[in-house]
Every structure is written in C-alpha cells, then in structure tokens.
Amino acid sequence: MQSENARIKLDRRGFLRVAGAAVAGGAAWLSDAGSNGRPVAVVEAARPRTVTRYPLRIPPEVSPSGLTLRAAPSVVSLGATASNAWTYPTIRAQSADSAMITLVNGLPEDTITHWHGLLVDEINDGHPRFAIPPGGTYKYQFLINQRASLKWYHPHPHMLTGEQVNRGLAGAFIVNDVDELALGLPSGAFEVPLIVRDATTDRSGNLIYKPSSGGFDGKFPLVNGIKDAYLDVGTALYRFRILNGSNARIYRLALPDGAAFSLIGNDGGLLASPVPLTWIDIAPAERLDVVIDFSQASLGASVMLRDLRAGWDLLEFRVVNSVSAGGAIPAVLSTITPLSVAEVQTTRVFSFDGMSRINGQSYDMSRIDFTVPFGQTERWRFTTNGNAPHPVHVHGAVFQVWTRTGGRGAVMPWERGWKDTVLLEDGETVEILIRFDAYRGLYLLHCHKLEHEDMGMMANFMVV
Ligand SMILES: [Cu+2]
C-alpha cells in the first residue's frame, strides 16, 4: 500500500504529464489545489438572468427487481415547452441484487435494451439479434455482480439505436455497494444524476432526429431532459453522477473561475483517490462521478456548469440555503488492481475505418468476427484512419486504458480505473488491457457515436 505522500506525488506527476499536453489546447488543465480541489466560491448573484430557467428534473428511481419497463411514446416537459418523447426512469440497485425486468415494446418499431456497463450473460445483454417487434416483450433476469458504479441502459436494435436514444430512451442504472456506503459520500438529496445530451426540436417543440454520417448534432443541450435547467443547492458537498447520453457530442465540463471538480469515479466505479480537475471531457456513453464543493459559496450565488466546447450553459446551481453538514471526500476511495501487461499473450488491432467499418468490415449480425479466450488478459489497440472521434465501447468486460499515442498523447486523468468506453480521436492510437472473466458468449465491440454504430461500425465476438 502506498503512503499518502507517495500517492500525492504520483498524482502530481500525472498532473505534470497532462499539463504539458494541455499547453497546445491553450487551457489550464488542472487545479493545483489540495486533493479535494478548490471549492466553489464564486459570487455571481448580481449576474443578470436573461434566460428563464426551469427546475432540473430528477427522474423517479425504481428497483430492477420485478420491474416492467415500457418503451412507449409519451409527452414530457423540456422546460419551457413540451415534446413527444420516449423516456425511462433511473434504476437503483445494490450489488448482488437480482434484476428481473420485463421490457414491453410499446413503440411502432423493433427495440431491445442493453445494460451498458453491466456484466451480464449474452441473452441478457441486449444484442440486436434479440430485438422484439412492436407489442413484444423480453424478460431479463440477471445478477448484478459488480462493484458500485453508474451504469446506464438504452436501446440496441440494429440501425435504430440512434433514433431511439435521441427520442429519450436512456436511463441511469446506479449500482451501490457496502464499500462505497462506508465512505460516507454525499447521498440522498446530495447525490444527483445528470444525463447530459443535445437535442433539436421542430417548430411545435417536438424532438426531431436528423442523423448525419458525422453524427447527430443537436442545437441545444438538455440536462435530465430539461433545457435551461437550474438546481437549488445548499452550502455543502454534492455528488453528481454524470452520463453523456448524447448520440455524438463530446462535452468539456467546467465550473466558473477555475473552481475544481473532485473526480471520484468513472464508468467502472470509484477511482483509487480523488483527482481535482478544472475541466473534464466526456464522450458519448462515458460516465463521471464528481463532487462539487459549494461549502464556501455565498448564499444567492449562481454557479454555472458549462460546456467549453460548444460554449453552452448546461445547468445553473443556485446556492439557496445554508447547510452545516460539511463532510469531506476520503483521500482513499478504492483499490484498483492493475491488469498486468506482462500477462498479455494476444494483442488485437482494431482500425475504426471511415464511419461504418471496423477493420474494413461493416457489421453483419450473423457473422462472428473474432473469438476471445475466457479469463486471459489481452491488449486491444484501437486506431483510426479518420472520421473520429470514435468513442469505443466493449460489451462483456470492463477494461483499463493502458496507453494513448498520437493526438492527446496521454491517458487522461478521467480514464484511470475501470472503463467500458474510451474516446479515440483522429491521429490517436489507444491501447486497453481487457480480460473477459464474467461470462462466455457473444458480445459486441462498437463505436458509440450512434450514427456510426447504426451504419455498421460494430463487430461481434465470441468469448470462449
Ligand atoms: Cu465512430
């Protein structure tokens, strides 16, 4: 076990490494604050509020035990206006719970649900060959046999995923466990899921899906389905469980005046220790677990969560009440056992070609593109000949990001720990270490830019 000092030095070395890469981007990468980051201490009460804002929707939470999930048209508020949409609740479960979920297809087209990041056997994984027709049902039954983390769920029918996710069919799937509970992280009203996505509406305010081969490019952001949302907060620590539920858009999240997020986790659960960051990129399907410290903020302050890439205001935090609870983020969050590159016997190369092919081939539902031995650590190398970004997602295992060469040239601080989706930019080669030790069976490797996926940038593989 490393001493506290050794760990901090390692973190600082990590900072320096990315700080060098950051200069080209012209942005300050990382706070030099303590391990919990600099708290939010901005006073922007006088800031003119020219935009009418609407309360953030907190989706209802349901248990996966005996759940009937109905994919069906409904009408939801987007804030100022209402839209036809297809929506899902948040599922919350404990590690070791059994999920028994019946999907009812109330849509006018085929669908099937994939539990993104959950390790389940192949008949529960939502493979497109299991898509059900309108009026059909699909019964899922699986054990949630994973550490605490934010997963999510969304449709996976071949060539229809982009449209169905865009119409709102995406929900958070939160897994808790006793190790996480023992850390005393902010919970209850202080733990808030944030699903960030972009959208376009027609003149009557209904969501419209206009795909392009470069990916759906929405005109404005939605957070938990609300345009121009705000959230009332107290002077305390808040834990935000963030999912990029966009079809194609990458966000660069930042707070005002260089205030820091404490990044505590990502796709596969908690990191080893908190990392202070003044901005974080999040690609489609990636998740972030961050703590924002409002304890030093003035009553009446307005704190805007922004996307620096599009220049969008995503969510306004309004500091409205004094909370004396305080609290702190533990310096040690979890133990991440590294996969060993020394054990690698097989290196596989996957080239994400154009906008619809992997290693030159478009997806064929009935073709098995490669087989992978159960229980062995492999190195997978992702490259691209252009048309990136490609957020690469693997079903059936979690992985560790090992190296990135070209492009950004480093493994980003938010890519430590366990991942199930990793961003591949043009000019980059990304290597991951991966071991399939949950189930044998048929799984998918694909680009999670949903328009690329729907056009065929996907491969079947069999764990044997
Ligand atoms: Cu792609």
GROMACS .gro file of C-alpha atoms and ligand atoms in nm:
model
  465
    1MET     CA    1   0.000   0.000   0.000
    2GLN     CA    2   0.143   0.337  -0.096
    3SER     CA    3   0.178   0.604   0.166
    4GLU     CA    4  -0.038   0.913   0.138
    5ASN     CA    5   0.265   1.116   0.026
    6ALA     CA    6   0.364   0.868  -0.241
    7ARG     CA    7   0.016   0.873  -0.380
    8ILE     CA    8   0.002   1.251  -0.393
    9LYS     CA    9   0.338   1.262  -0.570
   10LEU     CA   10   0.211   1.012  -0.824
   11ASP     CA   11  -0.089   1.231  -0.879
   12ARG     CA   12   0.130   1.536  -0.918
   13ARG     CA   13   0.345   1.356  -1.172
   14GLY     CA   14   0.026   1.272  -1.353
   15PHE     CA   15  -0.071   1.639  -1.344
   16LEU     CA   16   0.257   1.747  -1.494
   17ARG     CA   17   0.234   1.494  -1.771
   18VAL     CA   18  -0.105   1.615  -1.885
   19ALA     CA   19  -0.021   1.976  -1.813
   20GLY     CA   20   0.244   1.955  -2.085
   21ALA     CA   21  -0.010   1.827  -2.332
   22ALA     CA   22  -0.251   2.097  -2.229
   23VAL     CA   23  -0.048   2.391  -2.347
   24ALA     CA   24  -0.133   2.323  -2.706
   25GLY     CA   25  -0.501   2.332  -2.617
   26GLY     CA   26  -0.450   2.671  -2.455
   27ALA     CA   27  -0.634   2.575  -2.141
   28ALA     CA   28  -0.545   2.528  -1.778
   29TRP     CA   29  -0.585   2.160  -1.719
   30LEU     CA   30  -0.577   2.109  -1.354
   31SER     CA   31  -0.623   2.283  -1.031
   32ASP     CA   32  -0.321   2.293  -0.805
   33ALA     CA   33  -0.550   2.288  -0.506
   34GLY     CA   34  -0.545   2.016  -0.245
   35SER     CA   35  -0.670   1.669  -0.310
   36ASN     CA   36  -1.029   1.779  -0.268
   37GLY     CA   37  -0.986   2.061  -0.517
   38ARG     CA   38  -1.070   2.425  -0.478
   39PRO     CA   39  -1.427   2.472  -0.361
   40VAL     CA   40  -1.675   2.680  -0.549
   41ALA     CA   41  -1.655   3.030  -0.401
   42VAL     CA   42  -1.800   3.249  -0.669
   43VAL     CA   43  -2.042   3.530  -0.604
   44GLU     CA   44  -2.244   3.584  -0.913
   45ALA     CA   45  -2.570   3.684  -0.753
   46ALA     CA   46  -2.565   4.009  -0.948
   47ARG     CA   47  -2.530   3.828  -1.278
   48PRO     CA   48  -2.824   3.924  -1.497
   49ARG     CA   49  -3.054   3.632  -1.554
   50THR     CA   50  -3.162   3.686  -1.908
   51VAL     CA   51  -3.263   3.329  -1.960
   52THR     CA   52  -3.569   3.191  -1.790
   53ARG     CA   53  -3.461   2.870  -1.622
   54TYR     CA   54  -3.658   2.565  -1.515
   55PRO     CA   55  -3.613   2.324  -1.224
   56LEU     CA   56  -3.392   2.027  -1.303
   57ARG     CA   57  -3.595   1.710  -1.339
   58ILE     CA   58  -3.485   1.432  -1.107
   59PRO     CA   59  -3.608   1.112  -1.275
   60PRO     CA   60  -3.800   0.877  -1.044
   61GLU     CA   61  -3.596   0.587  -0.907
   62VAL     CA   62  -3.712   0.230  -0.944
   63SER     CA   63  -3.577  -0.108  -0.837
   64PRO     CA   64  -3.476  -0.364  -1.102
   65SER     CA   65  -3.649  -0.639  -0.907
   66GLY     CA   66  -3.984  -0.707  -1.072
   67LEU     CA   67  -3.965  -0.400  -1.296
   68THR     CA   68  -4.179  -0.362  -1.605
   69LEU     CA   69  -4.007  -0.127  -1.842
   70ARG     CA   70  -4.238   0.009  -2.104
   71ALA     CA   71  -4.078   0.171  -2.407
   72ALA     CA   72  -4.363   0.385  -2.534
   73PRO     CA   73  -4.443   0.731  -2.660
   74SER     CA   74  -4.527   0.996  -2.402
   75VAL     CA   75  -4.521   1.373  -2.367
   76VAL     CA   76  -4.260   1.532  -2.140
   77SER     CA   77  -4.168   1.885  -2.040
   78LEU     CA   78  -3.836   2.009  -2.174
   79GLY     CA   79  -3.867   2.318  -1.951
   80ALA     CA   80  -4.035   2.597  -2.146
   81THR     CA   81  -4.202   2.361  -2.390
   82ALA     CA   82  -4.330   2.006  -2.406
   83SER     CA   83  -4.229   1.739  -2.654
   84ASN     CA   84  -4.329   1.397  -2.766
   85ALA     CA   85  -4.064   1.169  -2.624
   86TRP     CA   86  -3.982   0.816  -2.517
   87THR     CA   87  -3.839   0.813  -2.164
   88TYR     CA   88  -3.706   0.578  -1.896
   89PRO     CA   89  -3.668   0.606  -1.514
   90THR     CA   90  -3.349   0.576  -1.309
   91ILE     CA   91  -3.283   0.224  -1.181
   92ARG     CA   92  -3.104   0.188  -0.847
   93ALA     CA   93  -2.978  -0.145  -0.719
   94GLN     CA   94  -2.739  -0.295  -0.467
   95SER     CA   95  -2.451  -0.510  -0.581
   96ALA     CA   96  -2.566  -0.876  -0.556
   97ASP     CA   97  -2.930  -0.783  -0.624
   98SER     CA   98  -3.117  -0.983  -0.884
   99ALA     CA   99  -3.266  -0.789  -1.172
  100MET     CA  100  -3.596  -0.915  -1.312
  101ILE     CA  101  -3.708  -0.674  -1.578
  102THR     CA  102  -3.974  -0.715  -1.843
  103LEU     CA  103  -3.930  -0.491  -2.143
  104VAL     CA  104  -4.260  -0.415  -2.316
  105ASN     CA  105  -4.227  -0.270  -2.663
  106GLY     CA  106  -4.492  -0.001  -2.697
  107LEU     CA  107  -4.305   0.161  -2.987
  108PRO     CA  108  -4.402   0.145  -3.353
  109GLU     CA  109  -4.071  -0.031  -3.432
  110ASP     CA  110  -3.836  -0.303  -3.304
  111THR     CA  111  -3.636  -0.246  -2.988
  112ILE     CA  112  -3.421  -0.425  -2.732
  113THR     CA  113  -3.245  -0.291  -2.422
  114HIS     CA  114  -2.873  -0.305  -2.347
  115TRP     CA  115  -2.747  -0.261  -1.990
  116HIS     CA  116  -2.443  -0.051  -2.069
  117GLY     CA  117  -2.152  -0.142  -1.842
  118LEU     CA  118  -2.331  -0.421  -1.659
  119LEU     CA  119  -2.165  -0.760  -1.695
  120VAL     CA  120  -2.443  -0.999  -1.790
  121ASP     CA  121  -2.466  -1.319  -1.991
  122GLU     CA  122  -2.536  -1.291  -2.361
  123ILE     CA  123  -2.911  -1.347  -2.354
  124ASN     CA  124  -2.943  -1.052  -2.114
  125ASP     CA  125  -2.702  -0.821  -2.296
  126GLY     CA  126  -2.949  -0.673  -2.542
  127HIS     CA  127  -2.776  -0.797  -2.854
  128PRO     CA  128  -2.956  -0.666  -3.164
  129ARG     CA  129  -3.047  -1.021  -3.271
  130PHE     CA  130  -3.286  -1.028  -2.972
  131ALA     CA  131  -3.481  -0.720  -3.085
  132ILE     CA  132  -3.854  -0.758  -3.029
  133PRO     CA  133  -4.132  -0.628  -3.256
  134PRO     CA  134  -4.400  -0.375  -3.159
  135GLY     CA  135  -4.618  -0.530  -2.889
  136GLY     CA  136  -4.348  -0.782  -2.798
  137THR     CA  137  -4.192  -0.844  -2.459
  138TYR     CA  138  -3.845  -0.955  -2.346
  139LYS     CA  139  -3.775  -1.089  -2.000
  140TYR     CA  140  -3.436  -1.011  -1.847
  141GLN     CA  141  -3.308  -1.191  -1.543
  142PHE     CA  142  -2.953  -1.139  -1.420
  143LEU     CA  143  -2.742  -1.097  -1.111
  144ILE     CA  144  -2.583  -0.758  -1.052
  145ASN     CA  145  -2.242  -0.889  -0.965
  146GLN     CA  146  -2.032  -0.573  -0.981
  147ARG     CA  147  -1.884  -0.300  -0.769
  148ALA     CA  148  -2.065   0.028  -0.714
  149SER     CA  149  -2.079   0.238  -1.028
  150LEU     CA  150  -2.303   0.434  -1.261
  151LYS     CA  151  -2.422   0.219  -1.548
  152TRP     CA  152  -2.698   0.309  -1.790
  153TYR     CA  153  -2.941   0.147  -2.025
  154HIS     CA  154  -3.058   0.221  -2.373
  155PRO     CA  155  -3.194   0.051  -2.687
  156HIS     CA  156  -2.963  -0.152  -2.910
  157PRO     CA  157  -3.168  -0.260  -3.215
  158HIS     CA  158  -2.955  -0.266  -3.526
  159MET     CA  159  -2.976   0.057  -3.727
  160LEU     CA  160  -3.240   0.208  -3.493
  161THR     CA  161  -3.032   0.283  -3.183
  162GLY     CA  162  -2.952   0.644  -3.273
  163GLU     CA  163  -3.313   0.742  -3.325
  164GLN     CA  164  -3.444   0.568  -3.014
  165VAL     CA  165  -3.180   0.712  -2.781
  166ASN     CA  166  -3.234   1.054  -2.936
  167ARG     CA  167  -3.604   1.036  -2.857
  168GLY     CA  168  -3.517   0.990  -2.492
  169LEU     CA  169  -3.483   0.618  -2.431
  170ALA     CA  170  -3.185   0.630  -2.197
  171GLY     CA  171  -3.179   0.592  -1.821
  172ALA     CA  172  -2.924   0.582  -1.541
  173PHE     CA  173  -2.863   0.249  -1.368
  174ILE     CA  174  -2.694   0.314  -1.033
  175VAL     CA  175  -2.527   0.025  -0.852
  176ASN     CA  176  -2.439   0.078  -0.486
  177ASP     CA  177  -2.235  -0.146  -0.256
  178VAL     CA  178  -2.118  -0.161   0.107
  179ASP     CA  179  -1.762  -0.041   0.034
  180GLU     CA  180  -1.898   0.273  -0.126
  181LEU     CA  181  -2.152   0.325   0.153
  182ALA     CA  182  -1.872   0.312   0.414
  183LEU     CA  183  -1.707   0.616   0.254
  184GLY     CA  184  -1.992   0.843   0.356
  185LEU     CA  185  -2.011   1.016   0.019
  186PRO     CA  186  -2.290   1.270  -0.032
  187SER     CA  187  -2.621   1.086  -0.071
  188GLY     CA  188  -2.994   1.144  -0.076
  189ALA     CA  189  -3.068   1.495  -0.199
  190PHE     CA  190  -2.690   1.550  -0.223
  191GLU     CA  191  -2.642   1.280  -0.488
  192VAL     CA  192  -2.784   1.387  -0.821
  193PRO     CA  193  -2.776   1.203  -1.155
  194LEU     CA  194  -2.714   1.430  -1.453
  195ILE     CA  195  -2.781   1.296  -1.800
  196VAL     CA  196  -2.639   1.548  -2.046
  197ARG     CA  197  -2.737   1.534  -2.412
  198ASP     CA  198  -2.805   1.760  -2.707
  199ALA     CA  199  -3.132   1.793  -2.891
  200THR     CA  200  -3.314   1.965  -3.173
  201THR     CA  201  -3.684   2.044  -3.179
  202ASP     CA  202  -3.926   2.137  -3.455
  203ARG     CA  203  -4.146   2.447  -3.454
  204SER     CA  204  -4.401   2.284  -3.227
  205GLY     CA  205  -4.132   2.193  -2.977
  206ASN     CA  206  -4.110   1.821  -3.050
  207LEU     CA  207  -3.775   1.645  -3.050
  208ILE     CA  208  -3.661   1.568  -3.401
  209TYR     CA  209  -3.388   1.331  -3.508
  210LYS     CA  210  -3.186   1.437  -3.809
  211PRO     CA  211  -2.893   1.199  -3.833
  212SER     CA  212  -2.584   1.265  -4.039
  213SER     CA  213  -2.290   1.039  -4.106
  214GLY     CA  214  -2.073   1.264  -3.891
  215GLY     CA  215  -2.316   1.212  -3.602
  216PHE     CA  216  -2.629   1.382  -3.474
  217ASP     CA  217  -2.554   1.746  -3.396
  218GLY     CA  218  -2.820   1.893  -3.167
  219LYS     CA  219  -2.892   2.262  -3.144
  220PHE     CA  220  -2.908   2.291  -2.764
  221PRO     CA  221  -2.832   2.090  -2.451
  222LEU     CA  222  -3.073   1.909  -2.221
  223VAL     CA  223  -2.986   1.802  -1.867
  224ASN     CA  224  -3.217   1.528  -1.741
  225GLY     CA  225  -3.438   1.625  -2.031
  226ILE     CA  226  -3.465   1.994  -1.933
  227LYS     CA  227  -3.343   2.286  -2.143
  228ASP     CA  228  -3.207   2.579  -1.937
  229ALA     CA  229  -3.228   2.391  -1.608
  230TYR     CA  230  -3.135   2.505  -1.259
  231LEU     CA  231  -3.085   2.317  -0.935
  232ASP     CA  232  -3.117   2.470  -0.589
  233VAL     CA  233  -2.825   2.362  -0.369
  234GLY     CA  234  -2.705   2.422  -0.013
  235THR     CA  235  -2.357   2.511   0.110
  236ALA     CA  236  -2.236   2.152   0.109
  237LEU     CA  237  -2.067   1.883  -0.096
  238TYR     CA  238  -2.275   1.740  -0.378
  239ARG     CA  239  -2.209   1.421  -0.569
  240PHE     CA  240  -2.308   1.433  -0.936
  241ARG     CA  241  -2.340   1.111  -1.135
  242ILE     CA  242  -2.288   1.235  -1.490
  243LEU     CA  243  -2.368   1.044  -1.808
  244ASN     CA  244  -2.313   1.173  -2.157
  245GLY     CA  245  -2.629   1.039  -2.317
  246SER     CA  246  -2.568   1.219  -2.647
  247ASN     CA  247  -2.558   1.037  -2.977
  248ALA     CA  248  -2.233   1.200  -3.087
  249ARG     CA  249  -2.141   1.514  -2.893
  250ILE     CA  250  -1.841   1.544  -2.662
  251TYR     CA  251  -1.859   1.795  -2.377
  252ARG     CA  252  -1.584   1.974  -2.190
  253LEU     CA  253  -1.732   2.033  -1.846
  254ALA     CA  254  -1.613   2.330  -1.640
  255LEU     CA  255  -1.716   2.548  -1.347
  256PRO     CA  256  -1.668   2.926  -1.322
  257ASP     CA  257  -1.343   3.091  -1.221
  258GLY     CA  258  -1.134   2.778  -1.225
  259ALA     CA  259  -1.327   2.610  -0.946
  260ALA     CA  260  -1.245   2.241  -0.934
  261PHE     CA  261  -1.444   1.925  -0.960
  262SER     CA  262  -1.321   1.641  -0.745
  263LEU     CA  263  -1.334   1.349  -0.981
  264ILE     CA  264  -1.401   1.038  -0.773
  265GLY     CA  265  -1.509   0.783  -1.033
  266ASN     CA  266  -1.598   0.698  -1.389
  267ASP     CA  267  -1.753   0.415  -1.594
  268GLY     CA  268  -1.638   0.129  -1.373
  269GLY     CA  269  -1.683   0.288  -1.032
  270LEU     CA  270  -1.465   0.474  -0.786
  271LEU     CA  271  -1.107   0.573  -0.863
  272ALA     CA  272  -0.830   0.495  -0.616
  273SER     CA  273  -0.833   0.853  -0.490
  274PRO     CA  274  -0.998   1.185  -0.578
  275VAL     CA  275  -0.848   1.393  -0.857
  276PRO     CA  276  -0.904   1.773  -0.869
  277LEU     CA  277  -0.975   1.892  -1.222
  278THR     CA  278  -1.083   2.226  -1.358
  279TRP     CA  279  -1.226   2.070  -1.670
  280ILE     CA  280  -1.311   1.722  -1.790
  281ASP     CA  281  -1.401   1.586  -2.132
  282ILE     CA  282  -1.685   1.338  -2.153
  283ALA     CA  283  -1.763   1.147  -2.473
  284PRO     CA  284  -2.089   0.971  -2.558
  285ALA     CA  285  -2.165   0.683  -2.317
  286GLU     CA  286  -1.888   0.778  -2.073
  287ARG     CA  287  -1.972   0.847  -1.710
  288LEU     CA  288  -1.816   1.070  -1.446
  289ASP     CA  289  -1.863   1.068  -1.071
  290VAL     CA  290  -1.773   1.414  -0.941
  291VAL     CA  291  -1.809   1.603  -0.617
  292ILE     CA  292  -1.859   1.978  -0.623
  293ASP     CA  293  -1.792   2.167  -0.301
  294PHE     CA  294  -2.038   2.451  -0.251
  295SER     CA  295  -1.947   2.493   0.117
  296GLN     CA  296  -1.760   2.821   0.057
  297ALA     CA  297  -2.020   2.966  -0.178
  298SER     CA  298  -2.227   3.269  -0.076
  299LEU     CA  299  -2.599   3.244  -0.037
  300GLY     CA  300  -2.754   3.376  -0.355
  301ALA     CA  301  -2.458   3.275  -0.569
  302SER     CA  302  -2.515   3.137  -0.914
  303VAL     CA  303  -2.271   2.874  -1.035
  304MET     CA  304  -2.295   2.767  -1.398
  305LEU     CA  305  -2.188   2.424  -1.517
  306ARG     CA  306  -2.069   2.491  -1.870
  307ASP     CA  307  -1.958   2.306  -2.179
  308LEU     CA  308  -1.645   2.479  -2.306
  309ARG     CA  309  -1.655   2.305  -2.645
  310ALA     CA  310  -1.988   2.445  -2.765
  311GLY     CA  311  -1.986   2.738  -2.523
  312TRP     CA  312  -2.313   2.617  -2.372
  313ASP     CA  313  -2.458   2.679  -2.029
  314LEU     CA  314  -2.568   2.334  -1.914
  315LEU     CA  315  -2.703   2.371  -1.561
  316GLU     CA  316  -2.718   2.658  -1.313
  317PHE     CA  317  -2.661   2.579  -0.947
  318ARG     CA  318  -2.839   2.831  -0.723
  319VAL     CA  319  -2.695   2.839  -0.374
  320VAL     CA  320  -3.008   2.897  -0.169
  321ASN     CA  321  -2.960   2.752   0.176
  322SER     CA  322  -2.703   2.720   0.447
  323VAL     CA  323  -2.609   2.367   0.537
  324SER     CA  324  -2.381   2.293   0.829
  325ALA     CA  325  -2.333   1.925   0.746
  326GLY     CA  326  -1.991   1.984   0.595
  327GLY     CA  327  -1.836   1.647   0.514
  328ALA     CA  328  -1.523   1.561   0.321
  329ILE     CA  329  -1.415   1.327   0.048
  330PRO     CA  330  -1.197   1.043   0.178
  331ALA     CA  331  -0.839   1.056   0.045
  332VAL     CA  332  -0.860   0.685  -0.037
  333LEU     CA  333  -1.167   0.573  -0.227
  334SER     CA  334  -1.098   0.224  -0.352
  335THR     CA  335  -0.834  -0.023  -0.463
  336ILE     CA  336  -0.779  -0.061  -0.836
  337THR     CA  337  -0.588  -0.380  -0.913
  338PRO     CA  338  -0.399  -0.317  -1.237
  339LEU     CA  339  -0.432  -0.568  -1.519
  340SER     CA  340  -0.083  -0.690  -1.597
  341VAL     CA  341   0.067  -0.615  -1.937
  342ALA     CA  342   0.325  -0.884  -1.859
  343GLU     CA  343   0.047  -1.144  -1.883
  344VAL     CA  344  -0.062  -1.033  -2.228
  345GLN     CA  345  -0.023  -1.306  -2.490
  346THR     CA  346  -0.256  -1.165  -2.753
  347THR     CA  347  -0.261  -0.815  -2.898
  348ARG     CA  348  -0.552  -0.738  -3.129
  349VAL     CA  349  -0.565  -0.435  -3.356
  350PHE     CA  350  -0.894  -0.270  -3.446
  351SER     CA  351  -0.897   0.004  -3.705
  352PHE     CA  352  -1.206   0.225  -3.697
  353ASP     CA  353  -1.236   0.295  -4.066
  354GLY     CA  354  -1.441   0.571  -4.220
  355MET     CA  355  -1.777   0.600  -4.048
  356SER     CA  356  -1.914   0.248  -4.081
  357ARG     CA  357  -1.640  -0.016  -4.063
  358ILE     CA  358  -1.404  -0.188  -3.821
  359ASN     CA  359  -1.100  -0.348  -3.985
  360GLY     CA  360  -1.263  -0.281  -4.321
  361GLN     CA  361  -1.587  -0.463  -4.244
  362SER     CA  362  -1.938  -0.334  -4.181
  363TYR     CA  363  -2.145  -0.509  -3.915
  364ASP     CA  364  -2.314  -0.836  -4.002
  365MET     CA  365  -2.539  -0.961  -3.724
  366SER     CA  366  -2.480  -1.324  -3.818
  367ARG     CA  367  -2.100  -1.309  -3.857
  368ILE     CA  368  -1.864  -1.374  -3.566
  369ASP     CA  369  -1.566  -1.152  -3.632
  370PHE     CA  370  -1.326  -1.298  -3.375
  371THR     CA  371  -1.310  -1.517  -3.067
  372VAL     CA  372  -1.153  -1.434  -2.734
  373PRO     CA  373  -1.039  -1.685  -2.473
  374PHE     CA  374  -1.214  -1.658  -2.137
  375GLY     CA  375  -1.007  -1.531  -1.846
  376GLN     CA  376  -0.696  -1.412  -2.029
  377THR     CA  377  -0.562  -1.060  -2.025
  378GLU     CA  378  -0.537  -0.917  -2.376
  379ARG     CA  379  -0.415  -0.591  -2.524
  380TRP     CA  380  -0.654  -0.429  -2.771
  381ARG     CA  381  -0.517  -0.150  -2.986
  382PHE     CA  382  -0.763   0.097  -3.137
  383THR     CA  383  -0.659   0.308  -3.435
  384THR     CA  384  -0.845   0.514  -3.690
  385ASN     CA  385  -0.785   0.638  -4.043
  386GLY     CA  386  -1.002   0.943  -3.993
  387ASN     CA  387  -1.360   1.049  -3.925
  388ALA     CA  388  -1.306   1.028  -3.550
  389PRO     CA  389  -1.397   1.095  -3.276
  390HIS     CA  390  -1.497   0.736  -3.211
  391PRO     CA  391  -1.599   0.658  -2.853
  392VAL     CA  392  -1.517   0.286  -2.847
  393HIS     CA  393  -1.736   0.062  -2.630
  394VAL     CA  394  -1.687  -0.304  -2.542
  395HIS     CA  395  -1.964  -0.529  -2.408
  396GLY     CA  396  -1.897  -0.815  -2.168
  397ALA     CA  397  -1.599  -0.676  -1.971
  398VAL     CA  398  -1.455  -0.366  -1.816
  399PHE     CA  399  -1.104  -0.260  -1.914
  400GLN     CA  400  -0.813  -0.036  -1.822
  401VAL     CA  401  -0.678   0.229  -2.056
  402TRP     CA  402  -0.311   0.146  -2.094
  403THR     CA  403  -0.159   0.394  -2.341
  404ARG     CA  404  -0.250   0.668  -2.584
  405THR     CA  405  -0.004   0.776  -2.852
  406GLY     CA  406  -0.058   1.046  -3.113
  407GLY     CA  407  -0.322   1.315  -3.065
  408ARG     CA  408  -0.357   1.393  -2.695
  409GLY     CA  409  -0.064   1.160  -2.628
  410ALA     CA  410  -0.159   1.062  -2.273
  411VAL     CA  411  -0.410   0.867  -2.072
  412MET     CA  412  -0.636   1.134  -1.931
  413PRO     CA  413  -0.694   1.160  -1.553
  414TRP     CA  414  -1.061   1.065  -1.606
  415GLU     CA  415  -0.956   0.748  -1.787
  416ARG     CA  416  -0.792   0.585  -1.485
  417GLY     CA  417  -0.954   0.297  -1.303
  418TRP     CA  418  -1.207   0.081  -1.485
  419LYS     CA  419  -1.372   0.182  -1.811
  420ASP     CA  420  -1.616   0.043  -2.066
  421THR     CA  421  -1.594   0.324  -2.321
  422VAL     CA  422  -1.283   0.512  -2.436
  423LEU     CA  423  -1.252   0.806  -2.671
  424LEU     CA  424  -1.040   0.762  -2.984
  425GLU     CA  425  -0.962   1.090  -3.160
  426ASP     CA  426  -0.811   1.131  -3.506
  427GLY     CA  427  -0.440   1.058  -3.506
  428GLU     CA  428  -0.460   0.860  -3.185
  429THR     CA  429  -0.378   0.501  -3.102
  430VAL     CA  430  -0.530   0.384  -2.776
  431GLU     CA  431  -0.435   0.058  -2.609
  432ILE     CA  432  -0.650  -0.104  -2.345
  433LEU     CA  433  -0.592  -0.409  -2.127
  434ILE     CA  434  -0.900  -0.627  -2.106
  435ARG     CA  435  -0.995  -0.964  -1.957
  436PHE     CA  436  -1.328  -1.139  -2.008
  437ASP     CA  437  -1.384  -1.322  -1.684
  438ALA     CA  438  -1.756  -1.276  -1.628
  439TYR     CA  439  -1.931  -1.486  -1.896
  440ARG     CA  440  -1.862  -1.676  -2.215
  441GLY     CA  441  -2.081  -1.585  -2.509
  442LEU     CA  442  -2.145  -1.342  -2.790
  443TYR     CA  443  -2.065  -0.974  -2.728
  444LEU     CA  444  -2.014  -0.652  -2.920
  445LEU     CA  445  -1.737  -0.405  -2.990
  446HIS     CA  446  -1.858  -0.081  -3.145
  447CYS     CA  447  -1.832   0.290  -3.190
  448HIS     CA  448  -2.072   0.462  -2.953
  449LYS     CA  449  -2.123   0.754  -3.187
  450LEU     CA  450  -2.466   0.611  -3.251
  451GLU     CA  451  -2.480   0.712  -3.617
  452HIS     CA  452  -2.153   0.525  -3.677
  453GLU     CA  453  -2.288   0.226  -3.487
  454ASP     CA  454  -2.611   0.226  -3.686
  455MET     CA  455  -2.415   0.246  -4.011
  456GLY     CA  456  -2.219  -0.065  -3.917
  457MET     CA  457  -1.914   0.035  -3.710
  458MET     CA  458  -1.965  -0.268  -3.490
  459ALA     CA  459  -1.829  -0.622  -3.458
  460ASN     CA  460  -1.947  -0.948  -3.298
  461PHE     CA  461  -1.703  -1.152  -3.095
  462MET     CA  462  -1.738  -1.474  -2.902
  463VAL     CA  463  -1.581  -1.529  -2.560
  464VAL     CA  464  -1.499  -1.899  -2.550
  465CU      CU  465  -1.723   0.629  -3.477
   0.00000   0.00000   0.00000
